[in-house]
Coordinates of C-alpha atoms in Angstrom, one line a residue:
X1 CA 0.0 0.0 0.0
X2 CA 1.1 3.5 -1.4
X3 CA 0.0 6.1 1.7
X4 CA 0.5 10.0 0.9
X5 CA 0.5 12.5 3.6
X6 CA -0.1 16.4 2.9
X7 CA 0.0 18.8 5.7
X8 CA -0.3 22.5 6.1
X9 CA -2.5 25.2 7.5
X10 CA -4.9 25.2 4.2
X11 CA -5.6 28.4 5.3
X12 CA -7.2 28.4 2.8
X13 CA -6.9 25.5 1.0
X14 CA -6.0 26.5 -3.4
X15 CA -6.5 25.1 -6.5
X16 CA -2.5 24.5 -6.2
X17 CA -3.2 22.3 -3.3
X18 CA -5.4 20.2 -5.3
X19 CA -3.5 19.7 -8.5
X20 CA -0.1 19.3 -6.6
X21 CA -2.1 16.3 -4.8
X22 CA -3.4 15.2 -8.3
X23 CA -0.2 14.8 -9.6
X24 CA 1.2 12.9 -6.5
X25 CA -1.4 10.2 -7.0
X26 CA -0.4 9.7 -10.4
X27 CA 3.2 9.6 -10.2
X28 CA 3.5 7.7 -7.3
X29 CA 0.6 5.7 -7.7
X30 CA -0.9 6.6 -3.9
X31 CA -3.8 4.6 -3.0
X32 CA -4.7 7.1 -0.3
X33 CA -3.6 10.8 0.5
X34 CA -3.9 11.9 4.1
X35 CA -4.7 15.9 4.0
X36 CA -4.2 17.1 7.3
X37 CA -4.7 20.3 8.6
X38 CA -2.1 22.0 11.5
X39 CA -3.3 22.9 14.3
X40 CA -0.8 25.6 15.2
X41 CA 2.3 25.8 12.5
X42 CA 5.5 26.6 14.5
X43 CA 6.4 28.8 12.1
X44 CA 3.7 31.0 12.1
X45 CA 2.9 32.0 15.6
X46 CA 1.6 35.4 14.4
X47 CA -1.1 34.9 12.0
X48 CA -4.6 34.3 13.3
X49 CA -5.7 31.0 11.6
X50 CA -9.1 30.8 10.6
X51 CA -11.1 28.2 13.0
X52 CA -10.3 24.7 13.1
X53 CA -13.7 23.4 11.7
X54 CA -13.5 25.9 8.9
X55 CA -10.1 25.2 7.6
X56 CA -11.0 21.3 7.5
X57 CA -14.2 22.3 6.0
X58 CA -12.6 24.2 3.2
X59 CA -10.5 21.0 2.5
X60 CA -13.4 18.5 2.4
X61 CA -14.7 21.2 0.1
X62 CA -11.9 21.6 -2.0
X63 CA -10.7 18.0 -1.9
X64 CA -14.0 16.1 -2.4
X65 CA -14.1 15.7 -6.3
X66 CA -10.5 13.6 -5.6
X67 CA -11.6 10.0 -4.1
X68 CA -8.1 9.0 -2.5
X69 CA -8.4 11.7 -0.6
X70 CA -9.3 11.4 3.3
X71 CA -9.4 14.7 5.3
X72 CA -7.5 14.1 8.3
X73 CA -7.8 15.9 11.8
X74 CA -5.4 14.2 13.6
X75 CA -2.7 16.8 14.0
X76 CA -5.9 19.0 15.2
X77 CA -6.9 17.0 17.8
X78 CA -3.6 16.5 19.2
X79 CA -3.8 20.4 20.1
X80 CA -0.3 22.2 20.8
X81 CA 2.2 22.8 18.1
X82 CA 2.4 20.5 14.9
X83 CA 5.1 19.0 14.5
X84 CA 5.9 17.1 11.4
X85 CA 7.9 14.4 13.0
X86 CA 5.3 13.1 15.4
X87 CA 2.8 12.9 12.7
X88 CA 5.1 11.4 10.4
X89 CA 5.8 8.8 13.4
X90 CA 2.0 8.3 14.3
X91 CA 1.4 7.3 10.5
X92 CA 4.3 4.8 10.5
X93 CA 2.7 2.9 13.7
X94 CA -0.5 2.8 11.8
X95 CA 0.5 1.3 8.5
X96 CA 3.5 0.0 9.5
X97 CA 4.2 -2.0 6.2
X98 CA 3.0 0.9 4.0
X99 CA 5.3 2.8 1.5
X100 CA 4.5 6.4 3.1
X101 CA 5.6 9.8 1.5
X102 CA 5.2 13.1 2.8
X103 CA 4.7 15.8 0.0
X104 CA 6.2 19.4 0.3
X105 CA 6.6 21.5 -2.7
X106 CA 10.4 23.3 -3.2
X107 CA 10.1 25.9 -0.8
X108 CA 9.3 23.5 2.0
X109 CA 12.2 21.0 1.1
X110 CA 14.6 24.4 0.8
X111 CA 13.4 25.3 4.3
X112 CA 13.4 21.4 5.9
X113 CA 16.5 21.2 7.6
X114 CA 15.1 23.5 10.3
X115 CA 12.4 21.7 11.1
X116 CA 12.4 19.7 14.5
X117 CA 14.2 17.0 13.5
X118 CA 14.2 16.5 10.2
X119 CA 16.4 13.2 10.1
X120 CA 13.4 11.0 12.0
X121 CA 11.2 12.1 9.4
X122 CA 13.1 10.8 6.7
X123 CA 13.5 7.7 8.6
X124 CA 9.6 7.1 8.9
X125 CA 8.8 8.5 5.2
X126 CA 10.1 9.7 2.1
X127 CA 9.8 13.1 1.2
X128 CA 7.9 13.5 -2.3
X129 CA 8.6 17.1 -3.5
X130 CA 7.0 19.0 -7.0
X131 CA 8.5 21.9 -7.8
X132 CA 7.0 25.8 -7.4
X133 CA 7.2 27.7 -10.3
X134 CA 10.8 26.0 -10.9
X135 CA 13.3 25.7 -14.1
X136 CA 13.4 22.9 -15.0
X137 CA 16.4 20.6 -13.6
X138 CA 16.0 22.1 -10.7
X139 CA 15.7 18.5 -8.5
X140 CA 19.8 17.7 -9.5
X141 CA 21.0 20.8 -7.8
X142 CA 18.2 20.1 -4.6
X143 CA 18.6 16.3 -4.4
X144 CA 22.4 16.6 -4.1
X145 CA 22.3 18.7 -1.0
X146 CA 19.3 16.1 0.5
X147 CA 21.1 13.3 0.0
X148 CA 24.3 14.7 1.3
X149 CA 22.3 16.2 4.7
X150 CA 20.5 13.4 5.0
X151 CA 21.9 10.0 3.5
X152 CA 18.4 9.5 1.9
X153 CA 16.9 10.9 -1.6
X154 CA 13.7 12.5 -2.0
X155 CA 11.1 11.4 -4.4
X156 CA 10.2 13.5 -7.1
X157 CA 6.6 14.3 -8.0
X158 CA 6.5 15.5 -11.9
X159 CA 4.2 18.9 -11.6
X160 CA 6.2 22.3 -11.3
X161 CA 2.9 24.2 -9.6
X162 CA 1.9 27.8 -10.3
X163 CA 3.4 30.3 -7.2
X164 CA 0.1 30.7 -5.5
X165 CA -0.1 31.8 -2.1
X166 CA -2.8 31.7 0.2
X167 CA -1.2 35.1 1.9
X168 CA -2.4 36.6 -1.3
X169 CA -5.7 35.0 -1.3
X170 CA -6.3 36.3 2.2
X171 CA -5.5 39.5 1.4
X172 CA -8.3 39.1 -1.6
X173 CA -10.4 38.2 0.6
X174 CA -10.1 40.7 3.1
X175 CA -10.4 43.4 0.3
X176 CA -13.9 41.6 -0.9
X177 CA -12.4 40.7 -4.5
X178 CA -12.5 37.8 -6.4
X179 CA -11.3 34.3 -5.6
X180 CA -12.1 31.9 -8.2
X181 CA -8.9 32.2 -9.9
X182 CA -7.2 30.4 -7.0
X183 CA -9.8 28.6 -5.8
X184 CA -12.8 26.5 -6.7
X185 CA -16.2 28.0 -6.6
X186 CA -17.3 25.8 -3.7
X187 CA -14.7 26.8 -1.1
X188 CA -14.3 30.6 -2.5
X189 CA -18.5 30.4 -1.9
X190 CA -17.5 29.2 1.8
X191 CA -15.6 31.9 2.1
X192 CA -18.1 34.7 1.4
X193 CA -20.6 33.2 3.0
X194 CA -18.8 33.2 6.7
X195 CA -16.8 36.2 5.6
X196 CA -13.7 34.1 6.9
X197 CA -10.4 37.0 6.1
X198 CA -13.0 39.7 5.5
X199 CA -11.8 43.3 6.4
X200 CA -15.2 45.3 7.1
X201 CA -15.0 48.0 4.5
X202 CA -11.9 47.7 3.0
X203 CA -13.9 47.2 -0.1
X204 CA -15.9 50.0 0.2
X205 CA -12.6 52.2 1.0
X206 CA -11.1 50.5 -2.2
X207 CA -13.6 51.4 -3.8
X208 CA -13.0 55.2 -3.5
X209 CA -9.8 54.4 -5.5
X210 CA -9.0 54.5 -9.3
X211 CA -8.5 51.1 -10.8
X212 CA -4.5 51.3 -10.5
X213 CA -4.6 52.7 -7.0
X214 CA -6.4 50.1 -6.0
X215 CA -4.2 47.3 -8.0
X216 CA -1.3 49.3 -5.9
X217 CA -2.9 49.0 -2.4
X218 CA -3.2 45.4 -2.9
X219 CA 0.7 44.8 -3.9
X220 CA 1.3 46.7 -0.4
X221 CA -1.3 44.9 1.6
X222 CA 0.4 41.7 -0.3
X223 CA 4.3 42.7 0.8
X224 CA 3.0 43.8 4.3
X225 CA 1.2 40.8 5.2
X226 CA 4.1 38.5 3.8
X227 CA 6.9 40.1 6.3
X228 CA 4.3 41.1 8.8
X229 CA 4.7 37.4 10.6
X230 CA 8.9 37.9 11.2
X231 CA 8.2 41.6 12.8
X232 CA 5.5 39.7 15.1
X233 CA 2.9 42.0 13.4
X234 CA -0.5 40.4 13.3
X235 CA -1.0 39.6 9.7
X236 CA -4.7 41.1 9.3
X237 CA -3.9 44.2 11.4
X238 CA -1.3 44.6 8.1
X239 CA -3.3 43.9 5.9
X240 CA -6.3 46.2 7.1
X241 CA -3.8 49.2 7.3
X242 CA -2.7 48.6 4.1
X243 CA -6.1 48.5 2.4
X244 CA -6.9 51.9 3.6
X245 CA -4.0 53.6 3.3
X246 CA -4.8 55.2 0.4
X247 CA -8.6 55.6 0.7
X248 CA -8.4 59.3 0.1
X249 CA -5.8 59.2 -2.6
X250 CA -8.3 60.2 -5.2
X251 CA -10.5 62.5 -3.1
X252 CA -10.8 66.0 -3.8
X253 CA -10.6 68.4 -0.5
X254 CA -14.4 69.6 -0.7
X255 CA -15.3 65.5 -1.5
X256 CA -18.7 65.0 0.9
X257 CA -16.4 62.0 2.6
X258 CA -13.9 64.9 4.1
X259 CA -17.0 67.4 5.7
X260 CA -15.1 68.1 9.6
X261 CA -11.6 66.9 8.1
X262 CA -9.2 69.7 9.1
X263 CA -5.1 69.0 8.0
X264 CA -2.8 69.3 10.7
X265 CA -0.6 72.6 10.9
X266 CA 1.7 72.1 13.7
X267 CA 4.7 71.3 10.9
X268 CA 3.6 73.7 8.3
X269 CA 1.5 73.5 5.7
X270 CA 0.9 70.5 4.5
X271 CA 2.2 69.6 0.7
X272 CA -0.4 67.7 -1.9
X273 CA 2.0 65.0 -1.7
X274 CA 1.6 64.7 2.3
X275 CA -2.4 65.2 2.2
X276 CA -3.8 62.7 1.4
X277 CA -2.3 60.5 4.5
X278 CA -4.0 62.2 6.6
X279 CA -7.2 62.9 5.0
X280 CA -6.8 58.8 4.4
X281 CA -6.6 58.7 8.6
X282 CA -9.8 60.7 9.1
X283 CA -11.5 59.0 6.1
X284 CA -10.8 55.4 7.2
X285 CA -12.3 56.4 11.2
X286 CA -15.3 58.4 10.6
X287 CA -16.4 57.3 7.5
X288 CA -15.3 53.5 8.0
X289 CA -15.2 53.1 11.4
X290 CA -11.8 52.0 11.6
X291 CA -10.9 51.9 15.2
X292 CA -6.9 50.4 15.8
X293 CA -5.8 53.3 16.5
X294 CA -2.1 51.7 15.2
X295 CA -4.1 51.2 11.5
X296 CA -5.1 54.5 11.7
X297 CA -1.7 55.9 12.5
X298 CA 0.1 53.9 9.7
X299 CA -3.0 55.3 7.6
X300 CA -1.5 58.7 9.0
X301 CA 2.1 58.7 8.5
X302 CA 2.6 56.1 5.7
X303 CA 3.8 59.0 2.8
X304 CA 6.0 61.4 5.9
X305 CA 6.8 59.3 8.4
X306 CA 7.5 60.4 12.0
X307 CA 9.8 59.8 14.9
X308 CA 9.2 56.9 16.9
X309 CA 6.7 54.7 14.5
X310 CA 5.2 51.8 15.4
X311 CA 5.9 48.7 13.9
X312 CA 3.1 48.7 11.8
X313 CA 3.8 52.5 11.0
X314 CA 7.1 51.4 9.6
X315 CA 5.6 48.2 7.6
X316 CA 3.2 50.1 5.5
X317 CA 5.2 53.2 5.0
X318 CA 8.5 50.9 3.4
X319 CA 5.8 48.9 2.0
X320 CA 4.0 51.5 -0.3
X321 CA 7.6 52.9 -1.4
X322 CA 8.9 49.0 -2.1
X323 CA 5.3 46.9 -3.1
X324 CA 6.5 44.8 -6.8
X325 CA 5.6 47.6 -9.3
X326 CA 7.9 50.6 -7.6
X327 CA 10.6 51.0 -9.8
X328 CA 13.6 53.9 -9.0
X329 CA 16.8 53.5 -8.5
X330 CA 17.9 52.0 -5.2
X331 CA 14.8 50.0 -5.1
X332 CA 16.0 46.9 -5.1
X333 CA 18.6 47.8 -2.3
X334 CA 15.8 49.0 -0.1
X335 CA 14.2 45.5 -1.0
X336 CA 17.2 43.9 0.2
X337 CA 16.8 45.5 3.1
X338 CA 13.4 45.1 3.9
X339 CA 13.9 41.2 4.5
X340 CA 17.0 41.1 6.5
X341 CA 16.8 40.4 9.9
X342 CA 14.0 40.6 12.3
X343 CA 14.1 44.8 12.5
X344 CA 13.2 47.4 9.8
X345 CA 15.0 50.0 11.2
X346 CA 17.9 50.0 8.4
X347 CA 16.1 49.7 5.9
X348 CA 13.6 52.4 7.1
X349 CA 16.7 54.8 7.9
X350 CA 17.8 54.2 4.4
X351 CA 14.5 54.7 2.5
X352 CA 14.5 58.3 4.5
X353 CA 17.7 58.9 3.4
X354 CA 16.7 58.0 0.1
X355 CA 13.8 60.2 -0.2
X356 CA 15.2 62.9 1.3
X357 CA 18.0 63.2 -1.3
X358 CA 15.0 62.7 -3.9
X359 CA 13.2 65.8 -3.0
X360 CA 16.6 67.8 -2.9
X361 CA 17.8 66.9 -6.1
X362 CA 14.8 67.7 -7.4
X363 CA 14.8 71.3 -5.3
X364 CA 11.0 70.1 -3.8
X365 CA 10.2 71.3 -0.4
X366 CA 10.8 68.8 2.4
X367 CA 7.8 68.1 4.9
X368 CA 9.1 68.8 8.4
X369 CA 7.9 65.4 9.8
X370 CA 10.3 63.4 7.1
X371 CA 13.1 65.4 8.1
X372 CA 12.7 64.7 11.7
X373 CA 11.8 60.9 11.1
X374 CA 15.6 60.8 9.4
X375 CA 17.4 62.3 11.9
X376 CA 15.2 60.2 14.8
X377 CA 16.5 56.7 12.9
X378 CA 20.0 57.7 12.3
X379 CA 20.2 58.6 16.3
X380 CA 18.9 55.5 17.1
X381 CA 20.7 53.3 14.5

């Protein structure tokens, strides 16, 4: 008997998930694939999952047209952590003359030497891994460094999957756009219908937007909520601040959603180029009823900055000036930046830099607040 076993937070669940699984029967010729949902994945301490009973749901959803397939909630009803090795051992002393593999996808296999110990897992399983939007030949280069680490190969699962993420479907979600393309109507439906991810009027705040601003405020809510977990940022309080943070972008000063919005003074007038933060701030609380008052703030100061941000306030201001599409030079420095290390205090000392010698050469007045952000992170750095 050929058993497969595919674990992960399926939070949610993506048509990714279902083909990679697909393929894994085929190639290997499985006669039964274990899909188990984590109860809490070490490595992601900082995201709130969705419940328990939805996340299995989604997969009986998503999973039911594939008849190998047996949902699994073991790893849930253990509670605690999930660790792979203790399901990989639990599944060994129940089919204890099965072939067993565990399937991963590249990026997993890349990152499985810091798992808790990896070398029992290999020892109770074989690790089946497709590849994730790889070139091709890319299982010589990976099965070397296996073998060598771990005196065992890896078995390899012929599908090279699309680079979804379910970050980026959560982030979809939260903004009330479409899911289909990533997932299948049932479990998108699921979705809607228990507003699982939904950010209460993000979408109406998006909507305010021109069709490229919004496109924009979705590459930052996408960066933001991918390094939000490493900066112990709660992923949706990321992604909520990033949604609105341009909500006024395209309003005019005498718009009906600004009546009572008065520009602060205390650092001089406020340039065009500055306004529309904090008109953003008062739009996203009295309009939308935004109440974090940390959103609100990174609403506030994400174009300026300030002295002493938060670490949210830093997130969303590096990333509106970094998301995919920004292209200047030094961006991809600044990028480098941004994922090193567990701080964003370099890179957000730099980026201030950077902007500051932006607006001289091109002889623009400097807003106050920037100035004073720059010399607050080069005092502290």
């Amino acid at each position: 008997m050929k058993i497969g076993i595919f674990g992960g937070s399926f939070d949610p669940v993506h048509k990714e998930h279902v083909r990679f699984v697909r393929a894994a029967i085929d190639c290997l010729r499985l006669d039964k694939v274990f899909v188990m949902p984590a109860h809490t994945p070490p490595h992601k301490p900082y995201r709130i999952l969705s419940s328990d009973a939805d996340r299995l749901e989604m997969c009986r959803l998503a999973f039911s047209p594939v008849p190998q397939v047996e949902i699994s909630d073991y790893e849930i009803t253990q509670g605690g952590t999930s660790y792979t090795y203790l399901t990989c051992r639990h599944f060994r002393t129940l089919f204890p003359d099965a072939e067993i593999f565990f399937l991963v996808g590249t990026d997993m296999l890349r990152d499985f030497p810091t798992w808790k110990h990896p070398q029992s897992i290999v020892e109770d399983v074989t690790v089946a891994v497709c590849g994730r939007n790889d070139t091709d030949g890319w299982w010589d280069a990976e099965q070397k460094i296996f073998t060598e680490k771990f005196g065992k190969s890896f078995a390899r699962v012929d599908y090279n999957g699309e680079d979804v993420s379910s970050t980026k479907i959560r982030v979809l979600a939260g903004a009330g756009m479409r899911l289909t393309d990533f997932l299948d109507e049932k479990t998108a439906g699921y979705i809607r219908g228990k507003d699982l991810y939904k950010i209460p009027n993000a979408d109406k705040a998006l909507a305010l937007e021109k069709t490229e601003r919004q496109a924009h405020s979705i590459r930052v809510a996408n960066l933001a909520a991918a390094r939000a977990l490493k900066l112990k940022i709660p992923e949706r309080q990321a992604i909520a601040a990033a949604l609105f943070h341009d909500c006024a972008k395209n309003l005019s000063p005498d718009s009906p959603y600004l009546e009572g919005f008065i520009p602060p003074d205390i650092w001089g007038e406020v340039p065009k180029s500055v306004w529309h933060q904090y008109a953003g701030g008062f739009v996203a609380e009295h309009v939308f009823g935004v109440a974090d008052e940390d959103v609100l703030n990174a609403v506030r100061y994400h174009t300026s900055g300030r002295p002493n941000m938060s670490e949210l306030e830093k997130l969303i201001f590096l990333a509106d000036m970094l998301e995919e599409e920004r292209r200047y030079e030094g961006v991809d420095m600044l990028r480098r930046l941004f994922w090193q290390g567990e701080s964003l205090d370099e890179c957000l000392e730099t980026a201030l830099f950077e902007t500051l010698k932006f607006l001289e050469t091109k002889k623009a007045d400097v807003y106050p607040l920037t100035q004073q952000a720059y010399l607050f992170y080069k005092k502290e750095r």
